[in-house]
XYZ file of C-alpha atoms in Angstrom:
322
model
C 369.425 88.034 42.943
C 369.921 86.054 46.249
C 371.776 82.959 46.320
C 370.472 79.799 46.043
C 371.665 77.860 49.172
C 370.199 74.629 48.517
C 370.806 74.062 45.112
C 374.421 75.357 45.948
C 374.721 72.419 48.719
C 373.492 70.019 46.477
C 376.247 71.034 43.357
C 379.039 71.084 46.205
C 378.555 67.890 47.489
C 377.992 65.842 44.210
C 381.078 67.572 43.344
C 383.045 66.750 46.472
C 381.134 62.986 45.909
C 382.369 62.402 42.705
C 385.743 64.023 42.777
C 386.551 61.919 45.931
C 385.689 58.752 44.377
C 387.757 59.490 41.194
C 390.249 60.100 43.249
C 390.381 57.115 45.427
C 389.522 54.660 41.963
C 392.545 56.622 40.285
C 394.916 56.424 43.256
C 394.291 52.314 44.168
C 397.526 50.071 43.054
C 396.751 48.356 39.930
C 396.968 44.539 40.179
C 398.806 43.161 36.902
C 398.860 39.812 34.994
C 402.103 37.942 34.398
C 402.838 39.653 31.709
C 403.070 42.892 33.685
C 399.794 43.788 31.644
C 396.762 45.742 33.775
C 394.346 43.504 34.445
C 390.381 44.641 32.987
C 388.670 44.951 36.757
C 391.860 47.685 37.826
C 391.335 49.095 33.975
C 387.635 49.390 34.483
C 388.167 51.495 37.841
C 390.329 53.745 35.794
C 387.472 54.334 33.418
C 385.067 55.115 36.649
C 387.545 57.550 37.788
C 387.292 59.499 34.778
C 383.428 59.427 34.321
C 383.404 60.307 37.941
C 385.680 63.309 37.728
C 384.428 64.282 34.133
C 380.573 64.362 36.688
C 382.613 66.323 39.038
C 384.011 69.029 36.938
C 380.067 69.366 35.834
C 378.964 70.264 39.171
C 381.654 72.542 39.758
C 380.848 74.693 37.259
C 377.078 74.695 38.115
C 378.298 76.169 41.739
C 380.936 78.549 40.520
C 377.649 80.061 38.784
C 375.574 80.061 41.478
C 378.084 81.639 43.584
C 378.063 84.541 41.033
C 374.447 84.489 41.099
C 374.251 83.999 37.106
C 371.148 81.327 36.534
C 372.962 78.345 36.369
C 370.571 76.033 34.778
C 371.324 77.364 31.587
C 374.454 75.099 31.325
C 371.622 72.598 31.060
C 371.070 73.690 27.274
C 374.242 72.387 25.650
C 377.561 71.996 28.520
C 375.563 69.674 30.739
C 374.806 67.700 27.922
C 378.235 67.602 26.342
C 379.724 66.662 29.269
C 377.761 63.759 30.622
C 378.214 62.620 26.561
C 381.631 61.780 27.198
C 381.237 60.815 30.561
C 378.519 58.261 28.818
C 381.370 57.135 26.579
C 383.841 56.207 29.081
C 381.473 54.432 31.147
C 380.628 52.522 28.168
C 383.961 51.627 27.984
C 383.848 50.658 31.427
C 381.140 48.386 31.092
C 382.660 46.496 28.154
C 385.627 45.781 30.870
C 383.691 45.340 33.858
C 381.548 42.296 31.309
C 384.532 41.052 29.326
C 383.375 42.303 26.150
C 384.689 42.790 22.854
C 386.370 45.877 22.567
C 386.013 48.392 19.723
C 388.210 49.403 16.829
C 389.801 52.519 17.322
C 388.223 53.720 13.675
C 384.376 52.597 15.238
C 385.324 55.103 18.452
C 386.310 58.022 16.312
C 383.586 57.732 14.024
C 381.744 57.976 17.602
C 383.334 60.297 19.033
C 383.227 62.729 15.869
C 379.829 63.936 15.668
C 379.577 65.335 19.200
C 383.121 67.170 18.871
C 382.390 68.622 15.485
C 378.693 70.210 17.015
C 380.937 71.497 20.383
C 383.522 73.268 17.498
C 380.836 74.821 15.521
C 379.376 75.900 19.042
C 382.564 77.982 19.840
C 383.086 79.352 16.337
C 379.343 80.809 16.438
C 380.313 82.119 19.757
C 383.358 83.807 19.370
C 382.833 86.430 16.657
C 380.073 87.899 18.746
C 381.157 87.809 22.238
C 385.601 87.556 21.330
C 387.281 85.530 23.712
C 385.579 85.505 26.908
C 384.595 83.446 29.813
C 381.649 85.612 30.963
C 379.032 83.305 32.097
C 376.554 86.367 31.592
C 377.794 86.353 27.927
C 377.429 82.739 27.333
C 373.600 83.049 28.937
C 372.903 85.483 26.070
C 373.756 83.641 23.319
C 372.308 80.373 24.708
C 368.897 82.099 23.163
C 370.290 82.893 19.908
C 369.685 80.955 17.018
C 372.801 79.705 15.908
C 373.286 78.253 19.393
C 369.797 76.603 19.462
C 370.837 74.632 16.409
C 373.943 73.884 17.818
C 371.881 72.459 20.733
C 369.654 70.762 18.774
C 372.205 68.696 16.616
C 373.802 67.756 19.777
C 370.555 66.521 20.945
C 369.829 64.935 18.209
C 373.361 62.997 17.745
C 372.849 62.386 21.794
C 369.907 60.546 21.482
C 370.758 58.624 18.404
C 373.936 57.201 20.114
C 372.519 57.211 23.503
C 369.987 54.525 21.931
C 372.867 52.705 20.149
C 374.648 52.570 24.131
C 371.748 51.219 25.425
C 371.325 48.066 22.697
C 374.517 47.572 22.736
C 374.438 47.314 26.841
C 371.781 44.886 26.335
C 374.313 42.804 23.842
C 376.878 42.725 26.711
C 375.022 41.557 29.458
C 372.958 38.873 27.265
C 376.641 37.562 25.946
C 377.749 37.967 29.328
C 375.160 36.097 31.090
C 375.284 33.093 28.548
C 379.055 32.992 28.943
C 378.637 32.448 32.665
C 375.631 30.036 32.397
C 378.110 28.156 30.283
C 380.902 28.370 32.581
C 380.007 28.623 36.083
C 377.535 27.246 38.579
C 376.654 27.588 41.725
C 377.585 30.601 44.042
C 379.691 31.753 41.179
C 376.812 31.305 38.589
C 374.676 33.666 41.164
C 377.127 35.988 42.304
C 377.960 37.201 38.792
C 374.669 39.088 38.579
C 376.143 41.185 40.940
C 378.056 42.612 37.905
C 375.110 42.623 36.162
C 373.543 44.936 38.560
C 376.214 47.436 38.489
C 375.700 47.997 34.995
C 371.894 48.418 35.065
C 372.603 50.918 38.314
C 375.271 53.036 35.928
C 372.853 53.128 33.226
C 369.943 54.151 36.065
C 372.104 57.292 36.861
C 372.278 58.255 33.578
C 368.744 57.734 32.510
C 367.635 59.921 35.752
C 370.677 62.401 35.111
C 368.826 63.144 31.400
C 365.561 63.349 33.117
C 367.039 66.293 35.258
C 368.637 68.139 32.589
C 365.022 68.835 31.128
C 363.907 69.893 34.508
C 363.788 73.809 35.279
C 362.863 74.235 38.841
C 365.904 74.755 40.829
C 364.244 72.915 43.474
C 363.620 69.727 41.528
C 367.005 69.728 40.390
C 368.526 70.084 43.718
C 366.422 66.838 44.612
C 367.187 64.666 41.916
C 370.601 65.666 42.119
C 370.962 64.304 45.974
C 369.589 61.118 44.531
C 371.920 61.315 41.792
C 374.810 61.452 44.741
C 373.483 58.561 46.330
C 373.520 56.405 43.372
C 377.309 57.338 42.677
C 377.620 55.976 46.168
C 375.864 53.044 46.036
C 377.429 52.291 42.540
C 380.904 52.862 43.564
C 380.626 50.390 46.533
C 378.747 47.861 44.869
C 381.878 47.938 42.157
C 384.366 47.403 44.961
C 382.205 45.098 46.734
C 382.329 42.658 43.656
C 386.090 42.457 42.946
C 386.218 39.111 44.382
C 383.582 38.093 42.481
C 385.018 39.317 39.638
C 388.370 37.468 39.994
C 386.637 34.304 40.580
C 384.566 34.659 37.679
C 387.634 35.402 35.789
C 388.925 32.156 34.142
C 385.399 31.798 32.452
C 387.019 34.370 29.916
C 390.461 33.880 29.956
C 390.287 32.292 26.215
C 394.544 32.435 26.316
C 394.701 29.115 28.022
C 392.425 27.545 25.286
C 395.314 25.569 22.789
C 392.620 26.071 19.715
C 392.154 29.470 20.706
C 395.843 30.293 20.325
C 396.286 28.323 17.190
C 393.725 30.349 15.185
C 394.422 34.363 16.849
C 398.526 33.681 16.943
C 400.478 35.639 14.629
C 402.373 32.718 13.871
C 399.720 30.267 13.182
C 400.366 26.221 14.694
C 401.232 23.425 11.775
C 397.815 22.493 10.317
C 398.536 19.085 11.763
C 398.285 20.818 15.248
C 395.167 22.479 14.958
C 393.574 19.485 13.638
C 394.378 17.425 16.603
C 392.868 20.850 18.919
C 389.825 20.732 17.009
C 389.325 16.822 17.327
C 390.036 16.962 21.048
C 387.533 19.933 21.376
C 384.849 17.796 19.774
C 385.182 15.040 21.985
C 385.104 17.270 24.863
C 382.140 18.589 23.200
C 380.454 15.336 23.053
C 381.167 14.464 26.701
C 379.020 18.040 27.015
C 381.565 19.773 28.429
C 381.361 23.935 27.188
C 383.964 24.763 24.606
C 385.013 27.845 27.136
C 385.359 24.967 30.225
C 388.065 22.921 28.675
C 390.790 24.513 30.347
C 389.556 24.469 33.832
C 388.738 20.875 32.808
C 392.297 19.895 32.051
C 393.674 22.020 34.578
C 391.580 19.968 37.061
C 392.024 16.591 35.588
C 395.937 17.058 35.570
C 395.864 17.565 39.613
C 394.181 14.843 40.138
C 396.388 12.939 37.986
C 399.215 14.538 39.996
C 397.794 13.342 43.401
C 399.884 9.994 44.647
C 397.835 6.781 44.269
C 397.056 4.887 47.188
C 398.901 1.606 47.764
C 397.690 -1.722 46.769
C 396.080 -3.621 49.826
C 398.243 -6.259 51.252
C 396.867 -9.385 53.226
C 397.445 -7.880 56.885
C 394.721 -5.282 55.644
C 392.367 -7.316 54.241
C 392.531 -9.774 57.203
C-alpha cells in the first residue's frame, strides 16, 4: 500500500491551520473589566482555541495513519465523530459568549456531556479484553467491524444527532434573542454591523454541517477536497472573529444589564429596601412610556447627565443684542 500524498497534504495542513490559530487565539493578552474579570469577546477566543486545537489533534491522527499506510478513514466510524462532539460543545459555548447569552447550569452541561462519555467508556472496555492495551491502529481497524463496536458507534450516532439537533435550535434561540436585543438597543451602523456576529455563528455552524457531511464520505479523494474547504472556512471564520472585535465592544453596553439600578435590586444578594425598588420600577415605567427600551436606560442617563454636566451659556446682555 502506497501512500496517499494528497490526502496526506490535505490532513497536514488543516492540522498546521488549526493548531496555528489555537495557538495565536490562546496566546493574545486578555483584556479585563474593572473588576479584573475576563471580559466574554477574550473568553470566547479561548473557547475557539480549544475547538480549533481539539480539530487539530483530529487531523493529526488521520496523517500519523496515513504515514503508516493503515486506511485512515476508519477513524471516521467512531474517533472522528467523538472528537468534533466536543469540539461542537465548546463552540457552543463560544457562541453563547460571542451573542451574550444565557449561560448554562453546570448540572444541564453534565447531563450533556454524559451520554457521549459513557458510549466512548463502554467503547474502550469492549476493546480492551480482546486486543489488551494497545495502540495498534491495525488492531483498532479490526474491531471497528465487530459488533460490539458497531453498537458503540451507533449509540454515539444516535446521542450525536439528538444533541446536534438540540445545538442547532438552541443556536437559532441565541441569534433571534440576540438580534431583538440589538434592534432594541442600537441603530444605525451599530444596528448593521452586529450581523457581522451573526454571520460568524452561521459560518461556525457551516463548518460543522459540511465537516458531518465528510465523515460519511469514503473516497479518499472527496475527503481530501472537502477537507481544503474545510481549511478555508477555519480561515475565513477566524478572521471574520477578529475582524469584529470592535464591533463587538461597541455593541457591548446593549448587554451590560450591571449598570441597570432595577437590575441590581432584584439579582443582588443583598436585596435594596422595598422602598428602593419601588421608586426603580416607577422610574422604569416612565421611561417606558417616553418609549425608551428597558435595556437603553442606562445609556440614556449616562447621556442625559453629560449634557447636564456641560456649562450653560451666558445670558445675553444688551451690547449683544444691539
Amino acid at each position: 500500500m502506497t501512500i496517499d500524498i494528497y490526502s496526506l497534504i490535505a490532513y497536514v495542513f488543516n492540522c498546521a491551520v488549526c493548531a496555528t490559530i489555537g495557538i495565536i487565539f490562546l496566546l493574545t493578552p486578555y483584556k479585563r473589566d474593572e473588576q479584573g474579570k475576563i471580559g466574554s469577546y477574550c473568553k470566547t477566543r479561548l473557547c475557539l482555541a480549544a475547538s480549533a486545537l481539539i480539530e487539530g489533534l483530529a487531523s493529526l491522527l488521520y496523517a500519523v495513519r496515513i504515514v503508516n499506510q493503515v486506511p485512515h478513514l476508519a477513524l471516521d466510524h467512531f474517533t472522528g465523530p467523538l472528537f468534533m462532539y466536543f469540539a461542537i460543545c465548546i463552540d457552543m459555548t463560544a457562541i453563547i459568549y460571542l451573542l451574550h447569552g444565557k449561560q448554562p447550569k453546570l448540572r444541564t452541561s453534565i447531563l450533556f456531556v454524559s451520554p457521549v462519555l459513557l458510549v466512548w467508556l463502554i467503547h474502550i472496555i469492549l476493546f480492551i479484553p480482546d486486543y489488551g492495551f494497545t495502540f495498534s491502529a491495525r488492531a483498532y481497524n479490526e474491531f471497528i467491524t465487530t459488533t460490539p463496536s458497531l453498537i458503540t458507534c451507533y449509540a454515539l450516532y444516535t446521542v450525536f444527532i439528538i444533541e446536534f439537533f438540540y445545538i442547532l435550535k438552541s443556536v437559532k434561540h441565541q441569534i433571534v434573542r440576540f438580534k431583538e436585543h440589538i434592534d432594541n438597543y442600537c441603530s444605525g451602523t451599530s444596528r448593521s454591523q452586529s450581523r457581522w456576529l451573526i454571520a460568524v455563528v452561521i459560518s461556525t455552524v457551516t463548518y460543522y454541517i459540511i465537516d458531518i457531511v465528510s465523515m460519511c464520505i469514503s473516497d479518499p479523494t472527496w475527503d481530501s477536497i472537502v477537507l481544503w474547504l474545510l481549511s478555508l472556512i477555519v480561515i475565513v471564520n477566524s478572521i471574520a472573529f477578529i475582524i469584529c472585535r470592535n464591533i463587538y465592544w461597541n455593541i457591548s453596553p446593549a448587554f451590560d444589564t450591571d449598570k441597570i439600578p432595577l437590575q441590581r435590586a432584584i439579582t443582588d444578594d443583598n436585596p435594596y429596601p422595598e422602598a428602593e425598588i419601588q421608586a426603580q420600577v416607577a422610574k422604569v415605567l416612565r421611561y417606558h412610556e417616553r418609549g425608551i427600551p428597558y435595556y437603553a436606560i442606562s445609556q440614556f442617563e449616562k447621556d442625559d447627565e453629560e449634557s447636564t454636566q456641560q456649562p450653560n451659556s451666558p445670558p445675553p446682555t444688551l451690547s449683544t443684542i444691539s
